[in-house]
Short mmCIF file of N, CA, C and O in Angstrom, two decimals:
data_model
loop_
_atom_site.label_atom_id
_atom_site.label_comp_id
_atom_site.label_asym_id
_atom_site.label_seq_id
_atom_site.Cartn_x
_atom_site.Cartn_y
_atom_site.Cartn_z
N MET C 13 144.62 -69.67 -80.23
CA MET C 13 144.99 -70.16 -81.55
C MET C 13 143.81 -69.97 -82.49
O MET C 13 142.68 -70.29 -82.17
N ALA C 14 144.06 -69.46 -83.67
CA ALA C 14 143.02 -69.20 -84.66
C ALA C 14 142.53 -70.51 -85.27
O ALA C 14 143.32 -71.41 -85.54
N LYS C 15 141.24 -70.61 -85.46
CA LYS C 15 140.64 -71.79 -86.07
C LYS C 15 140.93 -71.76 -87.58
O LYS C 15 140.79 -70.75 -88.22
N GLU C 16 141.36 -72.92 -88.10
CA GLU C 16 141.63 -73.00 -89.54
C GLU C 16 140.34 -72.99 -90.34
O GLU C 16 139.34 -73.54 -89.92
N LYS C 17 140.39 -72.35 -91.50
CA LYS C 17 139.24 -72.30 -92.39
C LYS C 17 139.18 -73.60 -93.19
O LYS C 17 140.20 -74.16 -93.55
N SER C 18 137.97 -74.02 -93.49
CA SER C 18 137.81 -75.19 -94.33
C SER C 18 138.28 -74.85 -95.74
O SER C 18 138.36 -73.68 -96.13
N GLU C 19 138.54 -75.87 -96.51
CA GLU C 19 138.98 -75.68 -97.90
C GLU C 19 137.92 -74.94 -98.70
O GLU C 19 138.22 -74.06 -99.50
N SER C 20 136.65 -75.28 -98.48
CA SER C 20 135.57 -74.64 -99.24
C SER C 20 135.43 -73.16 -98.87
O SER C 20 135.26 -72.32 -99.75
N LEU C 21 135.52 -72.84 -97.60
CA LEU C 21 135.43 -71.43 -97.18
C LEU C 21 136.65 -70.65 -97.68
O LEU C 21 136.53 -69.50 -98.09
N GLN C 22 137.81 -71.28 -97.69
CA GLN C 22 139.00 -70.62 -98.21
C GLN C 22 138.85 -70.35 -99.70
O GLN C 22 139.27 -69.31 -100.20
N ARG C 23 138.18 -71.26 -100.42
CA ARG C 23 137.93 -71.05 -101.86
C ARG C 23 137.07 -69.80 -102.07
O ARG C 23 137.34 -68.99 -102.94
N LEU C 24 136.03 -69.63 -101.23
CA LEU C 24 135.19 -68.45 -101.30
C LEU C 24 135.99 -67.18 -101.01
O LEU C 24 135.88 -66.19 -101.73
N ILE C 25 136.80 -67.22 -99.98
CA ILE C 25 137.62 -66.05 -99.62
C ILE C 25 138.57 -65.70 -100.77
O ILE C 25 138.73 -64.52 -101.12
N ASP C 26 139.17 -66.70 -101.38
CA ASP C 26 140.07 -66.46 -102.52
C ASP C 26 139.32 -65.83 -103.69
O ASP C 26 139.83 -64.91 -104.34
N LEU C 27 138.10 -66.31 -103.97
CA LEU C 27 137.29 -65.72 -105.04
C LEU C 27 136.99 -64.25 -104.74
O LEU C 27 137.10 -63.39 -105.62
N ALA C 28 136.61 -63.96 -103.50
CA ALA C 28 136.27 -62.59 -103.12
C ALA C 28 137.49 -61.67 -103.21
O ALA C 28 137.39 -60.54 -103.71
N ASN C 29 138.62 -62.16 -102.74
CA ASN C 29 139.84 -61.34 -102.81
C ASN C 29 140.30 -61.13 -104.24
O ASN C 29 140.76 -60.03 -104.59
N SER C 30 140.14 -62.12 -105.09
CA SER C 30 140.50 -61.97 -106.52
C SER C 30 139.60 -60.93 -107.18
O SER C 30 140.07 -60.14 -108.00
N GLN C 31 138.32 -60.94 -106.83
CA GLN C 31 137.39 -59.96 -107.39
C GLN C 31 137.77 -58.55 -106.97
O GLN C 31 137.68 -57.61 -107.76
N LYS C 32 138.20 -58.39 -105.73
CA LYS C 32 138.64 -57.07 -105.26
C LYS C 32 139.86 -56.60 -106.05
O LYS C 32 139.98 -55.43 -106.39
N ARG C 33 140.77 -57.52 -106.35
CA ARG C 33 141.98 -57.17 -107.11
C ARG C 33 141.59 -56.67 -108.50
O ARG C 33 142.14 -55.70 -109.00
N ILE C 34 140.61 -57.33 -109.12
CA ILE C 34 140.14 -56.92 -110.45
C ILE C 34 139.41 -55.58 -110.37
O ILE C 34 139.61 -54.70 -111.22
N ARG C 35 138.59 -55.43 -109.36
CA ARG C 35 137.78 -54.21 -109.23
C ARG C 35 138.61 -52.98 -108.90
O ARG C 35 138.27 -51.87 -109.29
N TYR C 36 139.69 -53.16 -108.17
CA TYR C 36 140.54 -52.05 -107.75
C TYR C 36 141.98 -52.29 -108.19
O TYR C 36 142.86 -52.52 -107.37
N PRO C 37 142.25 -52.23 -109.49
CA PRO C 37 143.58 -52.59 -109.99
C PRO C 37 144.70 -51.64 -109.55
O PRO C 37 145.87 -52.03 -109.54
N ASN C 38 144.36 -50.41 -109.20
CA ASN C 38 145.39 -49.45 -108.83
C ASN C 38 145.69 -49.40 -107.34
O ASN C 38 146.56 -48.65 -106.91
N VAL C 39 144.98 -50.18 -106.57
CA VAL C 39 145.22 -50.22 -105.13
C VAL C 39 146.26 -51.29 -104.84
O VAL C 39 146.14 -52.43 -105.31
N PRO C 40 147.32 -50.95 -104.09
CA PRO C 40 148.34 -51.96 -103.79
C PRO C 40 147.77 -53.10 -102.94
O PRO C 40 146.82 -52.90 -102.17
N ASP C 41 148.35 -54.28 -103.08
CA ASP C 41 147.84 -55.46 -102.36
C ASP C 41 147.71 -55.22 -100.86
O ASP C 41 146.72 -55.61 -100.26
N TYR C 42 148.69 -54.59 -100.26
CA TYR C 42 148.66 -54.40 -98.81
C TYR C 42 147.50 -53.50 -98.36
O TYR C 42 147.07 -53.55 -97.21
N ALA C 43 146.96 -52.69 -99.28
CA ALA C 43 145.89 -51.75 -98.92
C ALA C 43 144.49 -52.31 -99.16
O ALA C 43 143.51 -51.72 -98.72
N LEU C 44 144.40 -53.44 -99.86
CA LEU C 44 143.09 -54.06 -100.09
C LEU C 44 142.67 -54.82 -98.83
O LEU C 44 143.41 -55.67 -98.34
N PRO C 45 141.49 -54.52 -98.30
CA PRO C 45 141.05 -55.29 -97.13
C PRO C 45 140.79 -56.75 -97.52
O PRO C 45 140.21 -57.01 -98.57
N LYS C 46 141.24 -57.65 -96.70
CA LYS C 46 141.05 -59.07 -96.97
C LYS C 46 139.65 -59.49 -96.55
O LYS C 46 139.16 -59.09 -95.50
N GLN C 47 139.01 -60.27 -97.38
CA GLN C 47 137.64 -60.72 -97.12
C GLN C 47 137.63 -61.77 -96.03
O GLN C 47 138.54 -62.59 -95.92
N SER C 48 136.59 -61.75 -95.22
CA SER C 48 136.39 -62.81 -94.23
C SER C 48 134.89 -63.10 -94.17
O SER C 48 134.07 -62.27 -94.54
N TYR C 49 134.55 -64.28 -93.71
CA TYR C 49 133.16 -64.70 -93.58
C TYR C 49 132.99 -65.41 -92.25
O TYR C 49 133.86 -66.17 -91.83
N SER C 50 131.87 -65.16 -91.62
CA SER C 50 131.46 -65.90 -90.44
C SER C 50 130.20 -66.64 -90.82
O SER C 50 129.18 -66.02 -91.15
N THR C 51 130.25 -67.95 -90.81
CA THR C 51 129.12 -68.75 -91.27
C THR C 51 128.44 -69.50 -90.12
O THR C 51 127.79 -70.51 -90.34
N THR C 52 128.58 -68.99 -88.91
CA THR C 52 128.00 -69.67 -87.76
C THR C 52 126.55 -69.28 -87.49
O THR C 52 125.88 -69.91 -86.69
N ASP C 53 126.07 -68.22 -88.15
CA ASP C 53 124.67 -67.84 -88.00
C ASP C 53 124.02 -67.77 -89.38
O ASP C 53 124.69 -67.83 -90.40
N ALA C 54 122.69 -67.68 -89.40
CA ALA C 54 121.95 -67.73 -90.66
C ALA C 54 122.32 -66.58 -91.59
O ALA C 54 122.48 -66.78 -92.81
N ASN C 55 122.48 -65.37 -91.05
CA ASN C 55 122.83 -64.23 -91.91
C ASN C 55 124.19 -64.42 -92.55
O ASN C 55 124.38 -64.15 -93.74
N GLY C 56 125.17 -64.86 -91.78
CA GLY C 56 126.52 -65.06 -92.31
C GLY C 56 126.57 -66.17 -93.34
O GLY C 56 127.23 -66.04 -94.39
N LEU C 57 125.89 -67.27 -93.06
CA LEU C 57 125.87 -68.38 -94.02
C LEU C 57 125.17 -67.97 -95.30
O LEU C 57 125.63 -68.28 -96.40
N THR C 58 124.06 -67.24 -95.17
CA THR C 58 123.34 -66.77 -96.36
C THR C 58 124.23 -65.87 -97.20
O THR C 58 124.30 -66.03 -98.43
N LYS C 59 124.93 -64.93 -96.58
CA LYS C 59 125.83 -64.03 -97.32
C LYS C 59 126.92 -64.82 -98.03
O LYS C 59 127.23 -64.57 -99.19
N ALA C 60 127.50 -65.80 -97.35
CA ALA C 60 128.57 -66.59 -97.95
C ALA C 60 128.06 -67.36 -99.18
O ALA C 60 128.73 -67.40 -100.22
N ILE C 61 126.88 -67.93 -99.08
CA ILE C 61 126.32 -68.70 -100.20
C ILE C 61 126.01 -67.78 -101.39
O ILE C 61 126.37 -68.08 -102.53
N VAL C 62 125.36 -66.65 -101.12
CA VAL C 62 125.05 -65.71 -102.20
C VAL C 62 126.34 -65.22 -102.86
O VAL C 62 126.46 -65.19 -104.10
N ASP C 63 127.34 -64.85 -102.06
CA ASP C 63 128.61 -64.39 -102.62
C ASP C 63 129.28 -65.47 -103.45
O ASP C 63 129.81 -65.20 -104.53
N PHE C 64 129.28 -66.72 -102.96
CA PHE C 64 129.94 -67.79 -103.71
C PHE C 64 129.30 -67.94 -105.09
O PHE C 64 130.00 -68.03 -106.10
N ILE C 65 127.98 -67.97 -105.13
CA ILE C 65 127.30 -68.15 -106.42
C ILE C 65 127.60 -66.96 -107.34
O ILE C 65 127.95 -67.15 -108.51
N ASP C 66 127.47 -65.74 -106.81
CA ASP C 66 127.74 -64.55 -107.62
C ASP C 66 129.19 -64.53 -108.12
O ASP C 66 129.44 -64.22 -109.29
N LEU C 67 130.14 -64.84 -107.25
CA LEU C 67 131.56 -64.79 -107.62
C LEU C 67 131.96 -65.95 -108.54
O LEU C 67 133.02 -65.90 -109.15
N SER C 68 131.11 -66.96 -108.63
CA SER C 68 131.40 -68.12 -109.49
C SER C 68 130.69 -68.02 -110.83
O SER C 68 130.60 -69.01 -111.57
N GLY C 69 130.16 -66.85 -111.15
CA GLY C 69 129.54 -66.63 -112.45
C GLY C 69 128.05 -66.86 -112.48
O GLY C 69 127.43 -66.79 -113.54
N GLY C 70 127.45 -67.13 -111.34
CA GLY C 70 126.00 -67.30 -111.26
C GLY C 70 125.34 -66.02 -110.82
O GLY C 70 125.95 -64.95 -110.77
N TRP C 71 124.08 -66.14 -110.48
CA TRP C 71 123.30 -65.01 -109.97
C TRP C 71 122.51 -65.52 -108.78
O TRP C 71 121.87 -66.58 -108.86
N ALA C 72 122.55 -64.79 -107.68
CA ALA C 72 121.82 -65.22 -106.48
C ALA C 72 121.29 -64.00 -105.74
O ALA C 72 121.89 -62.92 -105.79
N THR C 73 120.17 -64.20 -105.06
CA THR C 73 119.61 -63.14 -104.23
C THR C 73 118.97 -63.75 -103.00
O THR C 73 118.48 -64.88 -103.04
N ARG C 74 119.01 -62.98 -101.94
CA ARG C 74 118.36 -63.37 -100.70
C ARG C 74 116.89 -62.96 -100.80
O ARG C 74 116.57 -61.87 -101.25
N ILE C 75 116.01 -63.84 -100.38
CA ILE C 75 114.58 -63.59 -100.43
C ILE C 75 114.09 -63.33 -99.01
O ILE C 75 114.39 -64.10 -98.09
N SER C 76 113.32 -62.28 -98.85
CA SER C 76 112.74 -61.98 -97.54
C SER C 76 111.23 -62.13 -97.63
O SER C 76 110.59 -61.48 -98.45
N VAL C 77 110.68 -63.00 -96.81
CA VAL C 77 109.23 -63.18 -96.82
C VAL C 77 108.56 -62.30 -95.76
O VAL C 77 107.35 -62.30 -95.63
N GLU C 78 109.39 -61.58 -95.02
CA GLU C 78 108.84 -60.63 -94.05
C GLU C 78 108.22 -59.47 -94.82
O GLU C 78 108.67 -59.11 -95.89
N GLY C 79 107.22 -58.88 -94.24
CA GLY C 79 106.67 -57.68 -94.85
C GLY C 79 107.55 -56.49 -94.49
O GLY C 79 108.70 -56.66 -94.12
N ARG C 80 106.99 -55.34 -94.59
CA ARG C 80 107.74 -54.15 -94.18
C ARG C 80 106.83 -53.25 -93.36
O ARG C 80 105.62 -53.19 -93.57
N TYR C 81 107.45 -52.57 -92.45
CA TYR C 81 106.70 -51.69 -91.56
C TYR C 81 106.67 -50.30 -92.18
O TYR C 81 107.71 -49.74 -92.54
N ILE C 82 105.48 -49.74 -92.34
CA ILE C 82 105.31 -48.40 -92.88
C ILE C 82 104.97 -47.48 -91.71
O ILE C 82 103.86 -47.54 -91.15
N GLU C 83 105.95 -46.70 -91.32
CA GLU C 83 105.79 -45.86 -90.14
C GLU C 83 104.62 -44.88 -90.27
O GLU C 83 103.83 -44.70 -89.34
N SER C 84 104.49 -44.28 -91.44
CA SER C 84 103.42 -43.28 -91.61
C SER C 84 102.03 -43.91 -91.51
O SER C 84 101.07 -43.24 -91.15
N LEU C 85 101.93 -45.19 -91.83
CA LEU C 85 100.65 -45.88 -91.71
C LEU C 85 100.47 -46.54 -90.34
O LEU C 85 99.36 -46.89 -89.95
N GLY C 86 101.60 -46.75 -89.68
CA GLY C 86 101.56 -47.35 -88.35
C GLY C 86 101.31 -48.85 -88.34
O GLY C 86 100.91 -49.40 -87.32
N HIS C 87 101.55 -49.51 -89.45
CA HIS C 87 101.39 -50.97 -89.45
C HIS C 87 102.28 -51.62 -90.51
O HIS C 87 102.86 -50.96 -91.36
N ARG C 88 102.31 -52.94 -90.44
CA ARG C 88 103.13 -53.75 -91.34
C ARG C 88 102.34 -54.10 -92.59
O ARG C 88 101.18 -54.47 -92.52
N ILE C 89 103.01 -54.00 -93.73
CA ILE C 89 102.45 -54.42 -95.01
C ILE C 89 103.00 -55.83 -95.26
O ILE C 89 104.21 -56.03 -95.26
N PRO C 90 102.15 -56.81 -95.50
CA PRO C 90 102.65 -58.17 -95.74
C PRO C 90 103.42 -58.26 -97.05
O PRO C 90 103.16 -57.52 -97.99
N SER C 91 104.33 -59.19 -97.09
CA SER C 91 105.11 -59.44 -98.30
C SER C 91 104.24 -60.12 -99.34
O SER C 91 103.29 -60.81 -99.02
N SER C 92 104.61 -59.93 -100.60
CA SER C 92 103.88 -60.62 -101.68
C SER C 92 104.58 -61.93 -102.05
O SER C 92 104.11 -62.64 -102.94
N VAL C 93 105.66 -62.26 -101.35
CA VAL C 93 106.38 -63.50 -101.61
C VAL C 93 105.58 -64.67 -101.03
O VAL C 93 105.05 -64.58 -99.92
N LYS C 94 105.48 -65.76 -101.77
CA LYS C 94 104.76 -66.94 -101.29
C LYS C 94 105.38 -67.46 -100.00
O LYS C 94 106.61 -67.57 -99.89
N LYS C 95 104.53 -67.80 -99.05
CA LYS C 95 105.01 -68.39 -97.80
C LYS C 95 105.72 -69.69 -98.11
O LYS C 95 105.29 -70.47 -98.95
N GLY C 96 106.83 -69.94 -97.43
CA GLY C 96 107.60 -71.15 -97.63
C GLY C 96 108.69 -71.02 -98.67
O GLY C 96 109.48 -71.95 -98.86
N THR C 97 108.77 -69.86 -99.34
CA THR C 97 109.81 -69.64 -100.34
C THR C 97 111.19 -69.74 -99.69
O THR C 97 111.39 -69.24 -98.58
N ALA C 98 112.12 -70.37 -100.36
CA ALA C 98 113.47 -70.56 -99.82
C ALA C 98 114.18 -69.22 -99.62
O ALA C 98 113.85 -68.22 -100.26
N ASP C 99 115.18 -69.22 -98.75
CA ASP C 99 115.93 -68.01 -98.40
C ASP C 99 116.75 -67.44 -99.55
O ASP C 99 116.97 -66.24 -99.62
N ILE C 100 117.22 -68.31 -100.42
CA ILE C 100 118.06 -67.88 -101.54
C ILE C 100 117.52 -68.47 -102.83
O ILE C 100 117.20 -69.66 -102.89
N HIS C 101 117.40 -67.63 -103.85
CA HIS C 101 117.07 -68.11 -105.19
C HIS C 101 118.25 -67.75 -106.09
O HIS C 101 118.81 -66.66 -105.97
N ALA C 102 118.60 -68.68 -106.97
CA ALA C 102 119.78 -68.46 -107.79
C ALA C 102 119.64 -69.15 -109.14
O ALA C 102 118.85 -70.08 -109.32
N CYS C 103 120.46 -68.66 -110.07
CA CYS C 103 120.65 -69.32 -111.35
C CYS C 103 122.15 -69.59 -111.45
O CYS C 103 122.95 -68.67 -111.34
N TYR C 104 122.51 -70.84 -111.62
CA TYR C 104 123.92 -71.22 -111.62
C TYR C 104 124.14 -72.27 -112.71
O TYR C 104 123.53 -73.34 -112.66
N LYS C 105 124.94 -71.92 -113.69
CA LYS C 105 125.23 -72.82 -114.82
C LYS C 105 123.95 -73.31 -115.48
O LYS C 105 123.81 -74.48 -115.83
N GLY C 106 122.99 -72.39 -115.61
CA GLY C 106 121.74 -72.71 -116.28
C GLY C 106 120.72 -73.44 -115.42
O GLY C 106 119.68 -73.84 -115.92
N LEU C 107 121.01 -73.62 -114.16
CA LEU C 107 120.11 -74.35 -113.26
C LEU C 107 119.43 -73.39 -112.29
O LEU C 107 120.04 -72.45 -111.80
N HIS C 108 118.16 -73.67 -112.01
CA HIS C 108 117.47 -72.91 -110.96
C HIS C 108 117.81 -73.57 -109.62
O HIS C 108 117.67 -74.78 -109.45
N LEU C 109 118.23 -72.74 -108.65
CA LEU C 109 118.52 -73.22 -107.30
C LEU C 109 117.65 -72.49 -106.30
O LEU C 109 117.53 -71.27 -106.34
N SER C 110 117.06 -73.24 -105.39
CA SER C 110 116.39 -72.68 -104.22
C SER C 110 117.12 -73.26 -103.01
O SER C 110 117.25 -74.48 -102.88
N ILE C 111 117.61 -72.38 -102.14
CA ILE C 111 118.42 -72.82 -101.01
C ILE C 111 117.79 -72.29 -99.73
O ILE C 111 117.62 -71.08 -99.57
N GLU C 112 117.47 -73.19 -98.84
CA GLU C 112 116.90 -72.85 -97.54
C GLU C 112 118.03 -72.95 -96.51
O GLU C 112 118.70 -73.98 -96.42
N VAL C 113 118.24 -71.89 -95.74
CA VAL C 113 119.31 -71.87 -94.74
C VAL C 113 118.71 -72.25 -93.39
O VAL C 113 117.75 -71.63 -92.93
N LYS C 114 119.28 -73.27 -92.77
CA LYS C 114 118.83 -73.73 -91.46
C LYS C 114 120.06 -73.92 -90.57
O LYS C 114 120.97 -74.67 -90.92
N ILE C 115 120.07 -73.25 -89.45
CA ILE C 115 121.18 -73.34 -88.51
C ILE C 115 120.70 -74.03 -87.23
O ILE C 115 119.59 -73.77 -86.76
N GLY C 116 121.53 -74.88 -86.68
CA GLY C 116 121.20 -75.54 -85.42
C GLY C 116 120.01 -76.47 -85.56
O GLY C 116 119.92 -77.27 -86.47
N LYS C 117 119.05 -76.33 -84.65
CA LYS C 117 117.88 -77.21 -84.61
C LYS C 117 116.73 -76.70 -85.46
O LYS C 117 115.65 -77.28 -85.45
N ASP C 118 116.94 -75.62 -86.21
CA ASP C 118 115.90 -75.05 -87.06
C ASP C 118 115.46 -76.10 -88.09
O ASP C 118 116.29 -76.78 -88.68
N LYS C 119 114.16 -76.24 -88.28
CA LYS C 119 113.61 -77.24 -89.21
C LYS C 119 112.68 -76.58 -90.22
O LYS C 119 112.13 -75.53 -89.98
N GLN C 120 112.49 -77.27 -91.33
CA GLN C 120 111.58 -76.81 -92.38
C GLN C 120 110.14 -76.82 -91.88
O GLN C 120 109.71 -77.76 -91.22
N SER C 121 109.40 -75.78 -92.27
CA SER C 121 107.97 -75.75 -92.00
C SER C 121 107.28 -76.61 -93.06
O SER C 121 107.88 -76.98 -94.08
N ASP C 122 106.01 -76.91 -92.82
CA ASP C 122 105.23 -77.66 -93.83
C ASP C 122 105.16 -76.88 -95.13
O ASP C 122 105.24 -77.47 -96.22
N GLN C 123 105.03 -75.54 -95.04
CA GLN C 123 104.98 -74.72 -96.26
C GLN C 123 106.30 -74.80 -97.02
O GLN C 123 106.31 -74.86 -98.25
N GLN C 124 107.42 -74.82 -96.31
CA GLN C 124 108.73 -74.93 -96.96
C GLN C 124 108.88 -76.30 -97.63
O GLN C 124 109.44 -76.40 -98.72
N LYS C 125 108.36 -77.34 -97.00
CA LYS C 125 108.41 -78.67 -97.61
C LYS C 125 107.57 -78.71 -98.89
O LYS C 125 107.97 -79.33 -99.88
N ASP C 126 106.42 -78.04 -98.86
CA ASP C 126 105.58 -77.97 -100.07
C ASP C 126 106.30 -77.24 -101.19
O ASP C 126 106.25 -77.67 -102.36
N VAL C 127 106.98 -76.13 -100.86
CA VAL C 127 107.73 -75.38 -101.87
C VAL C 127 108.87 -76.24 -102.42
O VAL C 127 109.09 -76.29 -103.64
N GLN C 128 109.58 -76.95 -101.55
CA GLN C 128 110.65 -77.84 -102.00
C GLN C 128 110.11 -78.84 -103.01
O GLN C 128 110.70 -79.04 -104.08
N ASN C 129 108.99 -79.47 -102.70
CA ASN C 129 108.37 -80.44 -103.60
C ASN C 129 108.02 -79.79 -104.94
O ASN C 129 108.28 -80.36 -106.01
N SER C 130 107.44 -78.60 -104.90
CA SER C 130 107.05 -77.90 -106.13
C SER C 130 108.26 -77.54 -106.98
O SER C 130 108.23 -77.70 -108.21
N ILE C 131 109.32 -77.05 -106.36
CA ILE C 131 110.55 -76.69 -107.09
C ILE C 131 111.13 -77.92 -107.76
O ILE C 131 111.50 -77.91 -108.94
N GLN C 132 111.21 -79.01 -107.02
CA GLN C 132 111.80 -80.22 -107.58
C GLN C 132 110.93 -80.83 -108.68
O GLN C 132 111.46 -81.32 -109.68
N LYS C 133 109.62 -80.78 -108.52
CA LYS C 133 108.72 -81.27 -109.57
C LYS C 133 108.89 -80.46 -110.85
O LYS C 133 108.75 -80.99 -111.95
N ALA C 134 109.19 -79.17 -110.71
CA ALA C 134 109.36 -78.30 -111.87
C ALA C 134 110.75 -78.42 -112.49
O ALA C 134 111.06 -77.74 -113.47
N GLY C 135 111.61 -79.25 -111.92
CA GLY C 135 112.95 -79.46 -112.47
C GLY C 135 114.03 -78.61 -111.84
O GLY C 135 115.18 -78.64 -112.28
N GLY C 136 113.69 -77.85 -110.81
CA GLY C 136 114.69 -77.05 -110.10
C GLY C 136 115.42 -77.86 -109.05
O GLY C 136 115.05 -78.99 -108.73
N HIS C 137 116.47 -77.28 -108.52
CA HIS C 137 117.26 -77.92 -107.47
C HIS C 137 116.99 -77.21 -106.16
O HIS C 137 116.97 -75.98 -106.11
N TYR C 138 116.80 -77.98 -105.10
CA TYR C 138 116.49 -77.43 -103.78
C TYR C 138 117.48 -78.02 -102.80
O TYR C 138 117.77 -79.22 -102.83
N PHE C 139 118.01 -77.17 -101.92
CA PHE C 139 118.99 -77.64 -100.95
C PHE C 139 118.76 -76.96 -99.61
O PHE C 139 118.46 -75.77 -99.56
N ILE C 140 118.90 -77.72 -98.55
CA ILE C 140 118.86 -77.16 -97.20
C ILE C 140 120.30 -77.03 -96.73
O ILE C 140 121.01 -78.04 -96.55
N ALA C 141 120.75 -75.79 -96.57
CA ALA C 141 122.13 -75.51 -96.19
C ALA C 141 122.23 -75.33 -94.67
O ALA C 141 121.63 -74.43 -94.12
N ARG C 142 122.99 -76.21 -94.04
CA ARG C 142 123.22 -76.11 -92.60
C ARG C 142 124.61 -75.58 -92.29
O ARG C 142 124.88 -75.11 -91.19
N ASN C 143 125.49 -75.68 -93.28
CA ASN C 143 126.84 -75.12 -93.14
C ASN C 143 127.42 -74.92 -94.53
O ASN C 143 126.89 -75.45 -95.52
N PHE C 144 128.51 -74.16 -94.62
CA PHE C 144 129.06 -73.82 -95.93
C PHE C 144 129.69 -75.02 -96.62
O PHE C 144 129.57 -75.17 -97.83
N ASP C 145 130.34 -75.90 -95.86
CA ASP C 145 130.99 -77.06 -96.48
C ASP C 145 129.98 -77.95 -97.20
O ASP C 145 130.22 -78.39 -98.33
N ASP C 146 128.85 -78.22 -96.55
CA ASP C 146 127.82 -79.05 -97.19
C ASP C 146 127.26 -78.38 -98.44
O ASP C 146 127.05 -79.03 -99.46
N PHE C 147 127.02 -77.06 -98.36
CA PHE C 147 126.56 -76.32 -99.54
C PHE C 147 127.58 -76.45 -100.66
O PHE C 147 127.24 -76.75 -101.81
N TYR C 148 128.85 -76.21 -100.38
CA TYR C 148 129.91 -76.26 -101.38
C TYR C 148 129.97 -77.64 -102.04
O TYR C 148 130.06 -77.75 -103.26
N ASN C 149 129.90 -78.68 -101.22
CA ASN C 149 129.93 -80.04 -101.77
C ASN C 149 128.73 -80.29 -102.68
O ASN C 149 128.86 -80.93 -103.72
N TRP C 150 127.56 -79.80 -102.28
CA TRP C 150 126.35 -79.97 -103.09
C TRP C 150 126.48 -79.24 -104.42
O TRP C 150 126.23 -79.82 -105.48
N ILE C 151 126.84 -77.97 -104.38
CA ILE C 151 126.85 -77.17 -105.61
C ILE C 151 127.92 -77.65 -106.58
O ILE C 151 127.74 -77.55 -107.80
N THR C 152 129.01 -78.20 -106.09
CA THR C 152 130.04 -78.68 -107.00
C THR C 152 129.67 -80.04 -107.60
O THR C 152 130.27 -80.44 -108.60
N THR C 153 128.68 -80.73 -107.04
CA THR C 153 128.27 -82.00 -107.63
C THR C 153 127.10 -81.85 -108.61
O THR C 153 126.91 -82.72 -109.45
N ILE C 154 126.32 -80.75 -108.49
CA ILE C 154 125.18 -80.61 -109.39
C ILE C 154 125.56 -79.94 -110.70
O ILE C 154 124.78 -79.94 -111.63
N SER C 155 126.73 -79.33 -110.76
CA SER C 155 127.08 -78.59 -111.98
C SER C 155 128.10 -79.30 -112.81
O SER C 155 128.64 -80.29 -112.47
#
């Protein structure tokens, strides 16, 4: 038996499918692939959150604090992103959002706690997303 989607996840799927209908007006409904999301891991939850914000008229991006490996040099170049920066940065209804994605027993580092404090002191909103429902409830209450 298929697991039912939560109301919040279904809202995201509906937004994504509506956007596809607008983007591809000449494609018949039966030929448009239906959107789905898996939010059980950090990558899936991050994608769902970024898509929700983007599809709701905001702007969001995933932040990577990892450096990059340069094969020709044979080593990793460190990232210029500040350590502890949240996984997602967004602007939504005129608000700055920093969203840290944590799945399972994953916890904030001391650097992430410092960044959270700095964002909030500056008037931004910071949220630790452990699942899509909690994120959805949070974002609909701050706007």
